[in-house]
Coordinates of C-alpha atoms (C1' of nucleotides) in Angstrom, one line a residue:
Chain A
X1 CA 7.0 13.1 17.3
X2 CA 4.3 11.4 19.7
X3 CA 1.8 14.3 18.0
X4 CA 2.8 13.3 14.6
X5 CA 2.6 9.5 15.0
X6 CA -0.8 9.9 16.6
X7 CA -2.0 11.7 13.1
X8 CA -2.2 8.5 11.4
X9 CA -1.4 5.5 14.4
X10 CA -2.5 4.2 17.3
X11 CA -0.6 4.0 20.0
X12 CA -0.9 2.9 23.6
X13 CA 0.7 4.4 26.9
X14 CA 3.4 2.2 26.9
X15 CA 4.1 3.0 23.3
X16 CA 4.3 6.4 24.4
X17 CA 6.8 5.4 27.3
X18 CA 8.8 3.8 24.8
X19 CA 9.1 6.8 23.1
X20 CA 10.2 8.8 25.9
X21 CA 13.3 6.9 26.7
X22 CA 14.8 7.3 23.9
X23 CA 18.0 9.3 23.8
X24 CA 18.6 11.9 21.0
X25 CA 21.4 14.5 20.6
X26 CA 19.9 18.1 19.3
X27 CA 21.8 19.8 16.3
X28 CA 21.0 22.9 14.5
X29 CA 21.6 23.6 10.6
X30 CA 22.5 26.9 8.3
X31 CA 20.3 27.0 5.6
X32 CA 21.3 24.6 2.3
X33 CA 23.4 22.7 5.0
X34 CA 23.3 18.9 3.9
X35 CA 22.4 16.8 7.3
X36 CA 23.3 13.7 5.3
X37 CA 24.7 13.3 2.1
X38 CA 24.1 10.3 -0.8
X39 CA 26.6 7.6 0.1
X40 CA 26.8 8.2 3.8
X41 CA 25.4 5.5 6.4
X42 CA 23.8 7.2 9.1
X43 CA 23.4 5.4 12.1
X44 CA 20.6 7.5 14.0
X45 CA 17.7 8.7 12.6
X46 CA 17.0 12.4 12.0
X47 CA 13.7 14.6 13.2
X48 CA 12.9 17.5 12.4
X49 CA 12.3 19.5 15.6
X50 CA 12.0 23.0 13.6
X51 CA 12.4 24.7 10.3
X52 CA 12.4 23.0 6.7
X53 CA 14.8 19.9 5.2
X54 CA 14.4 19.0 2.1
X55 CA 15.6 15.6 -0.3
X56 CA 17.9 15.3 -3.3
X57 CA 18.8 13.4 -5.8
X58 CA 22.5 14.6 -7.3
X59 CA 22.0 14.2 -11.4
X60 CA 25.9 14.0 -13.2
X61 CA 25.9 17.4 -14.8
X62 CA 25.8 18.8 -11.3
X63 CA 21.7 19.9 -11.2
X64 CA 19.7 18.7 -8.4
X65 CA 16.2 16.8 -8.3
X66 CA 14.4 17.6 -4.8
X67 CA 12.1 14.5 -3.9
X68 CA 10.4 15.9 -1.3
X69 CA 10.0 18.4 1.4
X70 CA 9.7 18.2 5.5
X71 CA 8.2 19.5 8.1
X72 CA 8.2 20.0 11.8
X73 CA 7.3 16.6 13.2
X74 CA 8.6 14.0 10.1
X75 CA 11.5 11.9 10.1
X76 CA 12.8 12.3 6.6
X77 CA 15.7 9.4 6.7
X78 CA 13.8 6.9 8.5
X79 CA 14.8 4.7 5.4
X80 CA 18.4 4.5 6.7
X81 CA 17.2 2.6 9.7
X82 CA 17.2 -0.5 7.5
X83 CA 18.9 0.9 4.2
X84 CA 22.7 0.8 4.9
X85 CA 23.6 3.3 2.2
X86 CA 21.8 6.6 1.3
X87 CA 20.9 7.3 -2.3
X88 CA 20.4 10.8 -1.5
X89 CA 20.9 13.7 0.2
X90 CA 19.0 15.4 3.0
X91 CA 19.7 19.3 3.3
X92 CA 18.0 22.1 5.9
X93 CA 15.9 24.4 3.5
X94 CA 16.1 27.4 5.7
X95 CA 17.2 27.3 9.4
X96 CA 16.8 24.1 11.1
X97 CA 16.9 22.4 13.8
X98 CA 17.1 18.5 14.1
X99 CA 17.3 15.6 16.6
X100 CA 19.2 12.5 16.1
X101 CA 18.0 9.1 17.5
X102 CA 20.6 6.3 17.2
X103 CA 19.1 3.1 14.9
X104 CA 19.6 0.9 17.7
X105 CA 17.7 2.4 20.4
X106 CA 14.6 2.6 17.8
X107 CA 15.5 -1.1 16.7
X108 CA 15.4 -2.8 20.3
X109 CA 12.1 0.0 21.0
X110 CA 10.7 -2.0 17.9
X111 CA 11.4 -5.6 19.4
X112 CA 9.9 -4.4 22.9
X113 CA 6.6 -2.9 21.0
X114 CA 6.0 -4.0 17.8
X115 CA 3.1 -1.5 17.9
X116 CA 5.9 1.5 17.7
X117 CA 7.7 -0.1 15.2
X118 CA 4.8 -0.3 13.2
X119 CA 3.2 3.5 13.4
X120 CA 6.9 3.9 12.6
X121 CA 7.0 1.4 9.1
X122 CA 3.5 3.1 8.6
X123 CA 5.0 6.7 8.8
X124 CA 7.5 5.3 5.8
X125 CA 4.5 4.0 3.8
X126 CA 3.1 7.4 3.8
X127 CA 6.6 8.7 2.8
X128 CA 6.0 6.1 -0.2
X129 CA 2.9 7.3 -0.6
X130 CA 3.7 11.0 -1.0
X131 CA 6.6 10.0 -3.7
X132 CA 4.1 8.4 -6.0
X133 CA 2.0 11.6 -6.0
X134 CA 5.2 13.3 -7.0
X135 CA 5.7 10.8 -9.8
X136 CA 2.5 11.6 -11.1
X137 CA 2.4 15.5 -10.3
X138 CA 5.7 15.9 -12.5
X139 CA 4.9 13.3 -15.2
X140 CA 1.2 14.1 -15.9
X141 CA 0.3 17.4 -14.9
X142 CA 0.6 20.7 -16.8
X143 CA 3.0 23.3 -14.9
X144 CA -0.2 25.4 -13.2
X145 CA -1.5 22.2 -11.8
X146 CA 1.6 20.7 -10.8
X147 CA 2.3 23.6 -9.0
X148 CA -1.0 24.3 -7.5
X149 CA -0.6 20.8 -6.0
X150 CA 2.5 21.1 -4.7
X151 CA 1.1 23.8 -2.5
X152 CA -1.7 22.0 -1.8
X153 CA 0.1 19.7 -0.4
X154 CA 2.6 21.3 1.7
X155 CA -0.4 23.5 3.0
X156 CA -1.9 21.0 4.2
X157 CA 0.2 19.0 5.7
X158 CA 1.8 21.8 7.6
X159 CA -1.9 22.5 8.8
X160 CA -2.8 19.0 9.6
X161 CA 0.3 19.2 12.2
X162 CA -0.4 23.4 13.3
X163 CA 2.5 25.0 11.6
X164 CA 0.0 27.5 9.4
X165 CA -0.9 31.1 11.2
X166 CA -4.0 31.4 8.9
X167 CA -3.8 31.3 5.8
X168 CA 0.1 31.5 5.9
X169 CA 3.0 28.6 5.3
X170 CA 6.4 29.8 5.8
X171 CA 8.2 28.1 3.2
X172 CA 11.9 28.7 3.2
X173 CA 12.4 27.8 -0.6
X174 CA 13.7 30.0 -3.6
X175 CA 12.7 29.8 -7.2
X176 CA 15.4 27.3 -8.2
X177 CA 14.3 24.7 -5.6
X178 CA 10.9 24.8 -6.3
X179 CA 11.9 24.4 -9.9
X180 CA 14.2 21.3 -9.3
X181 CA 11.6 19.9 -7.2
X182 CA 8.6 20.4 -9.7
X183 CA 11.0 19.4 -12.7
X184 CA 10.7 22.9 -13.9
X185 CA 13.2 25.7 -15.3
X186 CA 13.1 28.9 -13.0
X187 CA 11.4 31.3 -15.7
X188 CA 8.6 28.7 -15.7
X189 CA 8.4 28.9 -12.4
X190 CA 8.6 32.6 -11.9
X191 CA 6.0 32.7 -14.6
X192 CA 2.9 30.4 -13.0
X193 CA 3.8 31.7 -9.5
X194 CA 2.3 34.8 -11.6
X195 CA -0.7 32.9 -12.8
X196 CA -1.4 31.7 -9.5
X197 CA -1.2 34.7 -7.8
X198 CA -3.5 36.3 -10.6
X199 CA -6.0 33.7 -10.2
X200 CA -6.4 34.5 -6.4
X201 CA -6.0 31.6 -4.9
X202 CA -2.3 31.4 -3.4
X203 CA 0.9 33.9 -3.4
X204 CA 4.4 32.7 -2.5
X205 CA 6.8 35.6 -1.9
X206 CA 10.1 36.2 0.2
X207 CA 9.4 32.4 1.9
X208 CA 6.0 32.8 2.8
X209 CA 3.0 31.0 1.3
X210 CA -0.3 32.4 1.6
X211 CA -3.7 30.9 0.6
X212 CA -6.3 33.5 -0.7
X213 CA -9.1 30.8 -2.2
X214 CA -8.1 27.5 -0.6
X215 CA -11.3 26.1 -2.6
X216 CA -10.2 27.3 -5.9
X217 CA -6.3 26.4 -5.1
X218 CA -7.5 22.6 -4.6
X219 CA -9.6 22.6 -7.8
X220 CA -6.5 23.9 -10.0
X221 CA -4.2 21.6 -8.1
X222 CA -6.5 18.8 -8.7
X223 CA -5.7 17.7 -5.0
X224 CA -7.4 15.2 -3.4
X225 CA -5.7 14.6 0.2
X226 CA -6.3 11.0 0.1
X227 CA -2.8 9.8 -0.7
X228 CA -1.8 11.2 2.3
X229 CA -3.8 8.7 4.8
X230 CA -3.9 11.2 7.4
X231 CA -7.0 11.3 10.2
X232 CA -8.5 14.6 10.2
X233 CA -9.5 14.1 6.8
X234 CA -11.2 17.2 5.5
X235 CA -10.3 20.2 7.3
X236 CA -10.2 23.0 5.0
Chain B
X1 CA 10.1 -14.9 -1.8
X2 CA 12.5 -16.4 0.4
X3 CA 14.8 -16.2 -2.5
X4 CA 14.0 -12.3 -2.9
X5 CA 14.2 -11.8 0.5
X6 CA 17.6 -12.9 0.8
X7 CA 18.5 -10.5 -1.9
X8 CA 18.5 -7.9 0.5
X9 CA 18.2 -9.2 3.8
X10 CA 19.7 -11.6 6.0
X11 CA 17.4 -14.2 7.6
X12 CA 17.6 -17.3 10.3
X13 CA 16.3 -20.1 10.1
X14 CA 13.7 -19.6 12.2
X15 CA 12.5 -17.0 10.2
X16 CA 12.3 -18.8 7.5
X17 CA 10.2 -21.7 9.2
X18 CA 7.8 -18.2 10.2
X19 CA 7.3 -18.2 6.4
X20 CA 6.7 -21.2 5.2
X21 CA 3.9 -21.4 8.0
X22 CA 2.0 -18.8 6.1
X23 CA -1.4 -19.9 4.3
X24 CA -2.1 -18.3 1.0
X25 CA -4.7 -18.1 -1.6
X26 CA -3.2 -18.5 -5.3
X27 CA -5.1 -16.7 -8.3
X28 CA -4.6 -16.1 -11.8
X29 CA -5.3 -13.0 -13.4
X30 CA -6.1 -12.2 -17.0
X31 CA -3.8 -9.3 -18.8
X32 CA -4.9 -5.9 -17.8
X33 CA -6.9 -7.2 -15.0
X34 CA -7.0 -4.8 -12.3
X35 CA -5.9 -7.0 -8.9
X36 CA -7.0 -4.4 -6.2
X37 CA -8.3 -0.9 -6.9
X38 CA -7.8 2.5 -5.7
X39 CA -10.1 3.2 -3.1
X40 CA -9.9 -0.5 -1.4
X41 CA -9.1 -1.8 1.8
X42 CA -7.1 -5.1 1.0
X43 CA -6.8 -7.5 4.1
X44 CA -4.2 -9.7 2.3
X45 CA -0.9 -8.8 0.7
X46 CA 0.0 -9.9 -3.0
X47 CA 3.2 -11.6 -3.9
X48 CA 3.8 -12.1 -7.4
X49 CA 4.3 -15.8 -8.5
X50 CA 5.1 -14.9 -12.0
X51 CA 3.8 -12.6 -14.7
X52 CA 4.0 -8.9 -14.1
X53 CA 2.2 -6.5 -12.9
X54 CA 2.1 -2.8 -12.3
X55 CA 0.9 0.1 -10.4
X56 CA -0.9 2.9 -11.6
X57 CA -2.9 6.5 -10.5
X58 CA -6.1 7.2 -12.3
X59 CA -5.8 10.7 -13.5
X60 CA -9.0 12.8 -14.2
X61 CA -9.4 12.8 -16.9
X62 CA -9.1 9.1 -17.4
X63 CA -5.7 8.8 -18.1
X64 CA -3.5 6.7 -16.1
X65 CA -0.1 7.3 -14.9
X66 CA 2.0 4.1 -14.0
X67 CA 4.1 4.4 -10.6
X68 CA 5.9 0.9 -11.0
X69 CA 6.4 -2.4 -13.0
X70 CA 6.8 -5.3 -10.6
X71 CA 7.9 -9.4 -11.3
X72 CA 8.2 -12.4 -9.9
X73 CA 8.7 -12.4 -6.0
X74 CA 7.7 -8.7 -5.8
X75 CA 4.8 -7.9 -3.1
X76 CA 3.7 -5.0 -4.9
X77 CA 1.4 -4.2 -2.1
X78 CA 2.7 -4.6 0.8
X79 CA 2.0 -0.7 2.4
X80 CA -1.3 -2.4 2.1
X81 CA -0.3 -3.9 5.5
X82 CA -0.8 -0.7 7.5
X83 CA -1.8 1.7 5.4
X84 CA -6.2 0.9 5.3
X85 CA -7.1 2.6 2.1
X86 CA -5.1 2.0 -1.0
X87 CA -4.5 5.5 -3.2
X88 CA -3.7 3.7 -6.5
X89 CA -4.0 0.4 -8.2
X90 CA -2.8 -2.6 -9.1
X91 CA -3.0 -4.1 -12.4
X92 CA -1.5 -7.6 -14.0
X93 CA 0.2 -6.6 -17.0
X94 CA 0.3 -10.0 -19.1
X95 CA -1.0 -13.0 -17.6
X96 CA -0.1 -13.3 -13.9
X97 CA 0.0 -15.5 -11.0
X98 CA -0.4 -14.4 -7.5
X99 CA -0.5 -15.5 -4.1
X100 CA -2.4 -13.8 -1.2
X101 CA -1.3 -13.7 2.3
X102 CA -3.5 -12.4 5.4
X103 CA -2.4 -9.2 6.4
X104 CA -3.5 -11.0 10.5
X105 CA -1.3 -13.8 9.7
X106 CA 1.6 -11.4 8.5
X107 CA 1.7 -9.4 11.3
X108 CA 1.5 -12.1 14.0
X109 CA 4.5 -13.4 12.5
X110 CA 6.5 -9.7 12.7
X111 CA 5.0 -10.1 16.0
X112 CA 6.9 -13.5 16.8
X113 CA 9.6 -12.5 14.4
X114 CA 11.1 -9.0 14.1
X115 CA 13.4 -9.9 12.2
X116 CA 11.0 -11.1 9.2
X117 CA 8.9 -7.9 9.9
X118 CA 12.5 -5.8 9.5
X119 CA 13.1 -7.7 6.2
X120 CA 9.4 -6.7 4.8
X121 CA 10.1 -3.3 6.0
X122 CA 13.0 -2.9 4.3
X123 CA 11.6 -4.9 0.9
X124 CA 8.7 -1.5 1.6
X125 CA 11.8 1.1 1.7
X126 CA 13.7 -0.4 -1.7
X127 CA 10.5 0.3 -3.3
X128 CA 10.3 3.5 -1.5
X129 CA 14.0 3.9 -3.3
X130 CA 12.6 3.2 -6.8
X131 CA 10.0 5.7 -6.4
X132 CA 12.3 8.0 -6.1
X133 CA 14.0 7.3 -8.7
X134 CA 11.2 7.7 -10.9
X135 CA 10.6 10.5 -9.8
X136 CA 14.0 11.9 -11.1
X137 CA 14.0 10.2 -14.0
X138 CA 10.5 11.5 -15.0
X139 CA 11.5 15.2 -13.9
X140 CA 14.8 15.6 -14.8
X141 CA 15.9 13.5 -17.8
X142 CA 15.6 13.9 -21.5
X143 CA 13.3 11.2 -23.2
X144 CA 16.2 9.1 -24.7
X145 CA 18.0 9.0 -21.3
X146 CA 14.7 8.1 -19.3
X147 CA 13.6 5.5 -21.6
X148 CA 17.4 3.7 -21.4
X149 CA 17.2 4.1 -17.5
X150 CA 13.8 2.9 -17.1
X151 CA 15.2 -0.5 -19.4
X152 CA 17.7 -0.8 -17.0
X153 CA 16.0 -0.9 -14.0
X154 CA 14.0 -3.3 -15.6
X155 CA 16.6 -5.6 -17.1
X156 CA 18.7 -5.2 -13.8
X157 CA 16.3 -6.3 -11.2
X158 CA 15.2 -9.3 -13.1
X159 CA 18.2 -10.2 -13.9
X160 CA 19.0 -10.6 -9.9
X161 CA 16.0 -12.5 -9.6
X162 CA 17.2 -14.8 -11.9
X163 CA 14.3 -13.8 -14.7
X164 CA 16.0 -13.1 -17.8
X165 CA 16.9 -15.6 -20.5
X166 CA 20.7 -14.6 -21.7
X167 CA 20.4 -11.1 -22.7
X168 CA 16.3 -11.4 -23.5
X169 CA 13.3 -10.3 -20.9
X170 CA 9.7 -10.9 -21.3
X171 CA 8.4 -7.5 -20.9
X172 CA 4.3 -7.3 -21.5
X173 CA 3.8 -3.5 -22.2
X174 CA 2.4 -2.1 -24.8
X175 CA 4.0 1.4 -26.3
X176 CA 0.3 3.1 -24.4
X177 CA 1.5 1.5 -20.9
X178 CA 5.3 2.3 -21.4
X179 CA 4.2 6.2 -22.2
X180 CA 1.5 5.9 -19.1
X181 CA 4.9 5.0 -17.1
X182 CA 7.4 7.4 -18.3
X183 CA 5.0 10.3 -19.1
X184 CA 5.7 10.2 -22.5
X185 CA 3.0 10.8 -25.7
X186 CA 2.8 7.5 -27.7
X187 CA 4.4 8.9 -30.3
X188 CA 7.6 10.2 -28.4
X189 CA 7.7 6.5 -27.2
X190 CA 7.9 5.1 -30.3
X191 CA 10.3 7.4 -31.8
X192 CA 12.5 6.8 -28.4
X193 CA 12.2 3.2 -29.2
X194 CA 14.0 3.4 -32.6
X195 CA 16.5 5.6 -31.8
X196 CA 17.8 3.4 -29.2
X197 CA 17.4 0.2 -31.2
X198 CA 19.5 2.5 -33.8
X199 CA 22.0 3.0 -31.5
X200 CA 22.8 -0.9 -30.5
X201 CA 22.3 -0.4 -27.3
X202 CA 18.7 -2.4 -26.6
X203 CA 16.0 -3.2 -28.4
X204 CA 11.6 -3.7 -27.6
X205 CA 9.6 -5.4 -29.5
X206 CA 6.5 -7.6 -29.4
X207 CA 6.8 -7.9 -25.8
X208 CA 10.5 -8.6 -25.4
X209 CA 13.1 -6.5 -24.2
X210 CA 16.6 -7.9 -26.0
X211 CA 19.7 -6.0 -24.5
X212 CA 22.3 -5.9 -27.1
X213 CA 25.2 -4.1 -25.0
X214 CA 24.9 -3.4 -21.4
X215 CA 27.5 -1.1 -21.0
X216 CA 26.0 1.4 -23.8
X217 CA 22.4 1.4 -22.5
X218 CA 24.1 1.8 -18.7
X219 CA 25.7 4.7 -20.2
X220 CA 23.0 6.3 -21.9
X221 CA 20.5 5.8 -19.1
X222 CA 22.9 7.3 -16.9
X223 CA 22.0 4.5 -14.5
X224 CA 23.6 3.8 -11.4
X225 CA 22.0 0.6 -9.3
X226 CA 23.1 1.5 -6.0
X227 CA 19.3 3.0 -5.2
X228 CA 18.3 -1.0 -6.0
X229 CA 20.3 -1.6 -2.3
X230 CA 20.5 -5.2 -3.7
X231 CA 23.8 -7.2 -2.5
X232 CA 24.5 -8.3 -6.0
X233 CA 26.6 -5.2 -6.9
X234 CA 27.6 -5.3 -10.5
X235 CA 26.7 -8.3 -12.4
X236 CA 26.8 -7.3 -15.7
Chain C
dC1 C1' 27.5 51.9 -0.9
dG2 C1' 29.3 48.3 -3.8
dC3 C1' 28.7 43.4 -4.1
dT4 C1' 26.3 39.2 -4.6
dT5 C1' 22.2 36.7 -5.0
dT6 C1' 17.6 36.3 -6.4
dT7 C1' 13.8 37.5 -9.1
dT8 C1' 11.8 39.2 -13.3
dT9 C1' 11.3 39.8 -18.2
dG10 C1' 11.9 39.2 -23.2
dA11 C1' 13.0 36.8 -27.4
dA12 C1' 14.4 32.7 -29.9
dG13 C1' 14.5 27.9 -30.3
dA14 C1' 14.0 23.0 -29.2
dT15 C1' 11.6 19.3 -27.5
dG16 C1' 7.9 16.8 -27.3
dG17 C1' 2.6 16.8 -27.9
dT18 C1' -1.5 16.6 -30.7
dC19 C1' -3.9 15.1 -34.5
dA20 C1' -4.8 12.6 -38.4
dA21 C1' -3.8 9.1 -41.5
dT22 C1' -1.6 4.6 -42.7
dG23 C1' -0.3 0.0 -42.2
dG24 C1' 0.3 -4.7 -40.2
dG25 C1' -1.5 -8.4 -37.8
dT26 C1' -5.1 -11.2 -35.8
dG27 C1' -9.6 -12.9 -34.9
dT28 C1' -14.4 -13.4 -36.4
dG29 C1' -18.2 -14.3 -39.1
dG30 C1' -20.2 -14.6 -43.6
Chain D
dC1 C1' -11.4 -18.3 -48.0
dC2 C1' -12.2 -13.6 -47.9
dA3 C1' -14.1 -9.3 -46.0
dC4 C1' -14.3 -6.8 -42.1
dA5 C1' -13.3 -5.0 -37.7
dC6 C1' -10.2 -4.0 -34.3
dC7 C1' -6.0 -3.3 -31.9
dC8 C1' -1.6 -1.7 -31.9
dA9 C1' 2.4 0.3 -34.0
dT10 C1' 4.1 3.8 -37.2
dT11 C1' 4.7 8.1 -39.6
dG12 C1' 4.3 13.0 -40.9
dA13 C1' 2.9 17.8 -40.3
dC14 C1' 1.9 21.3 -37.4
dC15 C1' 1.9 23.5 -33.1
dA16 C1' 2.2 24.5 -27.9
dT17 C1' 4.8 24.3 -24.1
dC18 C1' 8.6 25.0 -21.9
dT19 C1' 13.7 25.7 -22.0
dT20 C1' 17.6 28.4 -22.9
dC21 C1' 20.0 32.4 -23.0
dA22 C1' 20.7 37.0 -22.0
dA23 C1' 19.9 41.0 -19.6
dA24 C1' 17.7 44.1 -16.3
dA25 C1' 15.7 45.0 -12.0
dA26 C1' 15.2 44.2 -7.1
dA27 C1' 16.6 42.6 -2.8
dG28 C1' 19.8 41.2 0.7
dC29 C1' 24.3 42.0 3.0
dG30 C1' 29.1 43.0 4.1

DNA sequence: CGCTTTTTTGAAGATGGTCAATGGGTGTGG
DNA sequence: CCACACCCATTGACCATCTTCAAAAAAGCG
């Protein structure tokens, strides 16, 4: 968590301390295991500590639209600290494991060091920041790009906080998921996971992601890693 | 803002003397001009005194996709605060007012205040929310549907703040900027348009959004205003 | 080995996009 | 006052992309 704030924040020793009183229970998760569910109101806030959780919205005919995926490191509910009610779920995408921090340990931590609470309301902008991509990604973009990004993406952000060996992303997703998260049916996207891996520059098979071309992947994806407001700006 | 705050959040008195003791700068802005661009570093936050305004990514080709449409009492920029470089940009739809606050004099007040810094935070997450749901609605639903939702939304939120005039709204988007928005061809917009102006559910034209039964467009926009996290629960 | 789940493929069809032309309204300048 | 330009909305025809549906192949898993 410290390692991940300190991507994008600054923080100070006693921030640090702050952060290392905090209680937290440890809980593991099958894979497609929900952590929290739309309409629940958590009262502590998840982390991921290992493996993949991903975000849904629940559409009325039963289908699923994933908002966005986490890694190692993120807090992907942070919003319930000061959202009573969730308006979607959070599920583990393959094995995970996740710790629990209760809302008000984190809210009298804020009041002691603004500083924390800040890198922490910062760590939600970038959350914002990520979900407008997505708007744009599945409202403007052709499938190959859209798809191309979304690997980008993930790629790099799992690099940016050393989850990649090489060139490889474990990425415990199926064809459905990616499809509901890129706004895509499942032919589609068995079809330009073909293209892609035909143009040379990434293959995703059996969970694994592996870059062949990073250069040429970014160019098709049309990524530009701004958006993601992260230090180590480019280090591919 | 007070008023907006309080939509959402509960705040002392003392907090509210913390506002009032902001300065601000107050500008006018012509339609379509751009209020801070991509690329920028803003060192003041925006609150909209009236007009509208909205938030768009500058595609490569030139084209733009919008990410939001904000109104009165809105701070459409407030991840400005802690985030340094913006990654998209906003625009004043019609004529607009706004106000600019110091991002220093902002967060010395958090400082004094949590509670006022909690309330921005969470103003930062609703809009968080509403990303989110664009992101479904742009993935996932059929034009017809997305269109309705995206009136909703719309007609919903300024109804709470008090902005709508019976069952009329001032809305100052052209057919380009609602396709830009709901990543729809101009012509697929203006088809949309008449089919749901057949139906009797709303109606758009020259600027003015005139809903001529609720419960239908609700219906066929499949929306549900819980992800608004507003207090006003169903007041329509 | 049988069973389920996931991936792969093909063909047909629908939705929505592109393109090009038309029309209405407004503002400007002759 | 009229002619013209310009912007925006509107419409039609054609076409591409992507979805749906169905079925087969491959890959886990008891």
């Amino acid at each position: 968590m410290v390692r991940n704030l300190r991507e994008h924040s600054r923080l100070g020793d006693e921030d640090i301390e702050q952060i290392k009183r905090l209680s937290f229970v440890v809980r593991p998760y099958q894979p497609n295991e929900d952590v929290i569910r739309q309409g629940d109101t958590p009262t502590a806030a998840a982390l991921v500590l290992s493996g993949m959780v991903g975000r849904y919205h629940l559409l009325r005919d039963g289908r699923r639209q994933y908002l966005s995926f986490h890694i190692t490191g993120d807090m992907p509910d942070a919003q319930g600290l000061f959202i009573e009610q969730m308006d979607h779920t959070v599920c583990a995408l393959g094995h995970a494991v996740i710790a629990f921090i209760p809302h008000a340990e984190l809210v009298r931590a804020f009041k002691a060091r603004p500083a924390l609470g800040f890198a922490i309301w910062r760590e939600t902008l970038i959350d914002a920041a990520i979900f407008r991509e997505a708007i744009t990604n599945n409202s403007a973009r052709p499938v190959l790009t859209r798809m191309a990004h979304l690997f980008c993406e993930l790629f790099y952000r799992a690099r940016v906080s050393g989850l990649t060996e090489h060139n490889r992303l474990e990425l415990p997703l199926n064809l459905v998921q990616l499809g509901e998260g890129l706004g895509m049916s499942i032919a589609t996207v068995n079809r330009t996971l073909q293209q892609l891996r035909i143009s040379g520059s990434v293959e995703f098979r059996d969970g694994v992601l592996t870059v062949k071309n990073w250069a040429k992947l970014e160019r098709l994806g049309e990524f530009e890693p701004q958006y993601l407001h992260l230090k180590k700006a480019s280090l591919l």
